[in-house]
Coordinates of C-alpha atoms in Angstrom, one line a residue:
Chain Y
X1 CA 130.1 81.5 32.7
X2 CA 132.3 79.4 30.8
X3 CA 136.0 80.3 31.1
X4 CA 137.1 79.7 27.1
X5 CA 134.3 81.3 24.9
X6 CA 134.3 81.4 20.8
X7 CA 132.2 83.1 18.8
X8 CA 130.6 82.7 16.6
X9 CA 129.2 79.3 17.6
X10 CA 128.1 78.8 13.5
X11 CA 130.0 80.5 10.7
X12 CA 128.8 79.9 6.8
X13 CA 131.0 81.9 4.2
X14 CA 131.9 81.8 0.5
X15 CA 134.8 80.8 -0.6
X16 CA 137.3 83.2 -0.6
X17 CA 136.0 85.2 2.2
X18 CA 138.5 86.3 5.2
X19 CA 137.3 84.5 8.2
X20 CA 137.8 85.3 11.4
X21 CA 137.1 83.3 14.8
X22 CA 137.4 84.7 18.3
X23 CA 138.1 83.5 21.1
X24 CA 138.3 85.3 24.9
X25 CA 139.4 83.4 28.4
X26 CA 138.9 84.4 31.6
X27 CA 142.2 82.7 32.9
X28 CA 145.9 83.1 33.6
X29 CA 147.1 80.9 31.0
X30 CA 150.8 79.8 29.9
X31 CA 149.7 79.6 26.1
X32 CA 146.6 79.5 23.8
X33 CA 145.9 76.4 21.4
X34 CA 143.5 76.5 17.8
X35 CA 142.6 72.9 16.6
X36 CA 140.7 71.9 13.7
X37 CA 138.4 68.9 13.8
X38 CA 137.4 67.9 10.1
X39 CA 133.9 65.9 10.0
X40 CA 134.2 62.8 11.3
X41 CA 138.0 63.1 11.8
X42 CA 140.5 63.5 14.7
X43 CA 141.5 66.7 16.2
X44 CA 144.8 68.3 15.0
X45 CA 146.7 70.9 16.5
X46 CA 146.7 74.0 14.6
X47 CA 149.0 76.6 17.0
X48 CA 150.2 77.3 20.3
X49 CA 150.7 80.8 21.2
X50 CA 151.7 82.6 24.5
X51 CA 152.1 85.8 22.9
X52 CA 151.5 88.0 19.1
X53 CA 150.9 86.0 16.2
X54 CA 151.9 83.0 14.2
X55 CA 151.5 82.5 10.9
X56 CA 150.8 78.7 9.1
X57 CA 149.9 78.9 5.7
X58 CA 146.9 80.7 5.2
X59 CA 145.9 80.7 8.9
X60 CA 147.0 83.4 11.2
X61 CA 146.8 83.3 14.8
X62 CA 146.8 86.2 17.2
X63 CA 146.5 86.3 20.7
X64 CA 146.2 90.3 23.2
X65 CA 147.3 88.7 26.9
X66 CA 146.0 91.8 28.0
X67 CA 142.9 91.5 26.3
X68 CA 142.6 87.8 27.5
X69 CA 141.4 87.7 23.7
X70 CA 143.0 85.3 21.0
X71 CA 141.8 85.3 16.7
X72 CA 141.8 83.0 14.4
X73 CA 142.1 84.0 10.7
X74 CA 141.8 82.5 7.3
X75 CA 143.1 84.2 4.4
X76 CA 141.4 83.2 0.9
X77 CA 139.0 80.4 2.6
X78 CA 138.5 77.3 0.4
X79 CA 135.6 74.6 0.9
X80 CA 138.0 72.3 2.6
X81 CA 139.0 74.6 5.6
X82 CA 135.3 73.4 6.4
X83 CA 135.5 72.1 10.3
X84 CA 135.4 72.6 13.8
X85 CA 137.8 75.1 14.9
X86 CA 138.3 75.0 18.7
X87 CA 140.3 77.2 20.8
X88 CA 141.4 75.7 24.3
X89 CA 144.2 77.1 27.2
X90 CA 146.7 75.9 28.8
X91 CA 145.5 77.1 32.8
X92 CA 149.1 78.5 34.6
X93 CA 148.6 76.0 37.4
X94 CA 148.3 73.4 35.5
X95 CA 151.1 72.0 33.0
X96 CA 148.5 69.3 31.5
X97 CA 144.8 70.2 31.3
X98 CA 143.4 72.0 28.5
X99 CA 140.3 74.4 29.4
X100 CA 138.5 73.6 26.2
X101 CA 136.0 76.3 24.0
X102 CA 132.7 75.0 22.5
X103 CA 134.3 75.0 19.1
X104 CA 132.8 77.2 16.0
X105 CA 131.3 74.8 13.2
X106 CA 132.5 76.7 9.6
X107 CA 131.2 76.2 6.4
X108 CA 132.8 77.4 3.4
X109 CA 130.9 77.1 0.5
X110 CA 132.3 76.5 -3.1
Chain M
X1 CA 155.1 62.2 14.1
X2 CA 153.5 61.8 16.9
X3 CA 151.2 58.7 16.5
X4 CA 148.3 58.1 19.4
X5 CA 146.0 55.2 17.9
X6 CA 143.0 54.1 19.7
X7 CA 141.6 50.7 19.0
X8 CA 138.3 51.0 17.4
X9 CA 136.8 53.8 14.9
X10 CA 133.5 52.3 15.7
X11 CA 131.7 50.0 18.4
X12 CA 128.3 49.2 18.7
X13 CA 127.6 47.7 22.9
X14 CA 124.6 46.6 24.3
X15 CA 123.1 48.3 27.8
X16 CA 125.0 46.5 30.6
X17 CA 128.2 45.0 29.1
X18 CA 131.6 46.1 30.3
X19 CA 133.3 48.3 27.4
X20 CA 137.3 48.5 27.4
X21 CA 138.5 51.5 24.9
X22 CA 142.3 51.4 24.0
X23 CA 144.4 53.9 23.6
X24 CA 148.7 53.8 22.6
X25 CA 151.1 56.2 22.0
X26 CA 154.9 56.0 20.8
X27 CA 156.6 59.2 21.9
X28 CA 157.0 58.0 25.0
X29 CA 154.5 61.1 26.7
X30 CA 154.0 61.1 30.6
X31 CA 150.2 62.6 30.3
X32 CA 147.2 61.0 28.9
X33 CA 143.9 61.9 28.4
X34 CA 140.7 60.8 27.6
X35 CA 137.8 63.0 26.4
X36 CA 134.1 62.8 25.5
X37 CA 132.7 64.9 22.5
X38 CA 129.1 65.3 22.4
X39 CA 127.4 67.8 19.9
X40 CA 126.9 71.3 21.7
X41 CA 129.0 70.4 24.7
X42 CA 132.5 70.2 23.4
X43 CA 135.2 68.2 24.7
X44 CA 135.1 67.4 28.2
X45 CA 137.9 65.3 30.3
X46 CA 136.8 62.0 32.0
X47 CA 140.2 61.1 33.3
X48 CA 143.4 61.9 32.9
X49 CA 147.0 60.4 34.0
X50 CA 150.5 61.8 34.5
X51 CA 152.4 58.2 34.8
X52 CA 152.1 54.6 34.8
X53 CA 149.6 53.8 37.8
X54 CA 148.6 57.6 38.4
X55 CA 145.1 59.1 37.5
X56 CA 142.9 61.7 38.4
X57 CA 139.5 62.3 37.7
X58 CA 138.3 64.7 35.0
X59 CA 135.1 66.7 34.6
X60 CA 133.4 64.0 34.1
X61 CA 134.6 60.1 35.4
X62 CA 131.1 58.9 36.7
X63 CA 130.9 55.7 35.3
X64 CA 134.0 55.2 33.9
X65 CA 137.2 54.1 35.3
X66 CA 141.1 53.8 33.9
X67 CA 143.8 52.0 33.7
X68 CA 147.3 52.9 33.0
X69 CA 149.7 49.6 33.2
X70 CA 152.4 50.9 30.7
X71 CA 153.5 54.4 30.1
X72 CA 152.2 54.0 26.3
X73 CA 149.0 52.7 26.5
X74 CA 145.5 54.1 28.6
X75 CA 142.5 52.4 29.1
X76 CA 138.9 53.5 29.2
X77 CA 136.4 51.3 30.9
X78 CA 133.1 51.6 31.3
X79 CA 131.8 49.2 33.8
X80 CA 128.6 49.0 33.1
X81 CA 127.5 50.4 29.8
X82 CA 124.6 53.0 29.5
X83 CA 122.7 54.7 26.6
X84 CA 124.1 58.1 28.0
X85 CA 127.3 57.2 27.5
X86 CA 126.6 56.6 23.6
X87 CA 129.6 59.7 22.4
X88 CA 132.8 60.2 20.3
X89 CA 135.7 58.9 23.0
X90 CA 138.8 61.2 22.0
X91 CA 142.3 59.7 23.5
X92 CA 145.2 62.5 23.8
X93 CA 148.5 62.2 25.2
X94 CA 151.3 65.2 25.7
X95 CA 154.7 66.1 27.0
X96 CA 153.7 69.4 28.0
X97 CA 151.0 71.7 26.9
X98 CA 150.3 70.3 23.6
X99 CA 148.3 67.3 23.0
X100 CA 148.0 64.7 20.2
X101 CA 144.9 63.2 19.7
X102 CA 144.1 59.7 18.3
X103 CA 141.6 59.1 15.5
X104 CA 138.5 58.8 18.1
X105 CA 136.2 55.7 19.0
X106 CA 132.3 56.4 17.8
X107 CA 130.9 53.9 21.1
X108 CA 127.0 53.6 20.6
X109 CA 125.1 51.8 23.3
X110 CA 121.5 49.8 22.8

């Protein structure tokens, strides 16, 4: 079993539509990281998040320690939030290694 | 801004030849990383270093080897280069938990 899961693997929505993107870990972690990969493009650091939620835009990030369960939200979705979104954690014992998720492939059509 | 630039987009290597992928950053990080992206498999660490002349191994370091010289730059080498090691080479380097990634090398090997 993997210990950073995401679901759903393949999203495909209109625009508009409130998307939502899960992720659960089965870790003690020090904090909770979304990036977004654009086709072909690098990865860039969306949040960090140890605890409740952070807001950037229209993406919203939430994270339930207890739960081991962290969502990623996007309000009003337009055709270019179209990417990889991929939620990785920071393990406690380690201060540099990300434990990286498969990543969830969205497509927002126009 | 953080800026971690790696020194090709794209290389194209023939079966056998010794590859050497670049990778500089100028914030002065102590932790760099270098990552393999492949489609359904994610990211996945070959190596990673805390300071100049320090490594460890990744998930993932057969066939490949590093070199860390200089605090801002970290080198990927493949010794001897295969077909399976045709993949998106992602360089990263951090302070603490969050990295910054560099725009990616697209290696393919004939």
């Amino acid at each position: 079993k993997n210990e950073v899961e995401q679901s759903p693997q393949n999203l495909t929505a209109q625009e508009g539509e409130f998307i939502t993107i899960n992720c659960s870990y089965s870790v003690g972690i020090s904090a909770l990281h979304w990036l977004q990969q654009h086709p072909g493009g690098g990865i860039v650091s969306l949040f960090m998040l140890s605890s409740g939620k952070k807001k950037h835009g229209r993406l919203i990030a939430t994270i339930n320690i207890q739960e081991k369960h962290s969502s990623l939200h996007i309000t009003a979705s337009h055709p270019r939030d179209s990417a990889v979104y991929i939620c990785a954690v920071s393990h406690m014992d380690s201060n540099y290694q990300l434990i990286w998720g498969a990543g969830t492939k969205l497509i927002i059509k126009p | 801004d953080v800026k971690v630039t790696q020194s090709s987009r794209y290389l194209v290597k023939r079966t056998g030849e010794k590859v050497f992928l670049e990778c500089v950053q100028d914030m002065d990080h102590e932790n760099m990383f270098w990552y393999r992206q492949d489609p359904g498999l994610g990211l996945r660490l070959i190596y990673f270093s805390y300071d100049v002349k320090m490594k460890e191994k990744g998930d993932i370091p057969e066939g490949y080897s590093v070199s860390r010289e200089k605090k801002e730059r970290f080198s990927l080498i493949l010794e001897s280069a295969s077909t399976n090691q045709t993949s998106m080479y992602l360089c990263a380097s951090s302070w603490l938990y969050e990295q910054y990634f560099g725009p990616g090398t697209r290696l393919t090997v004939t």
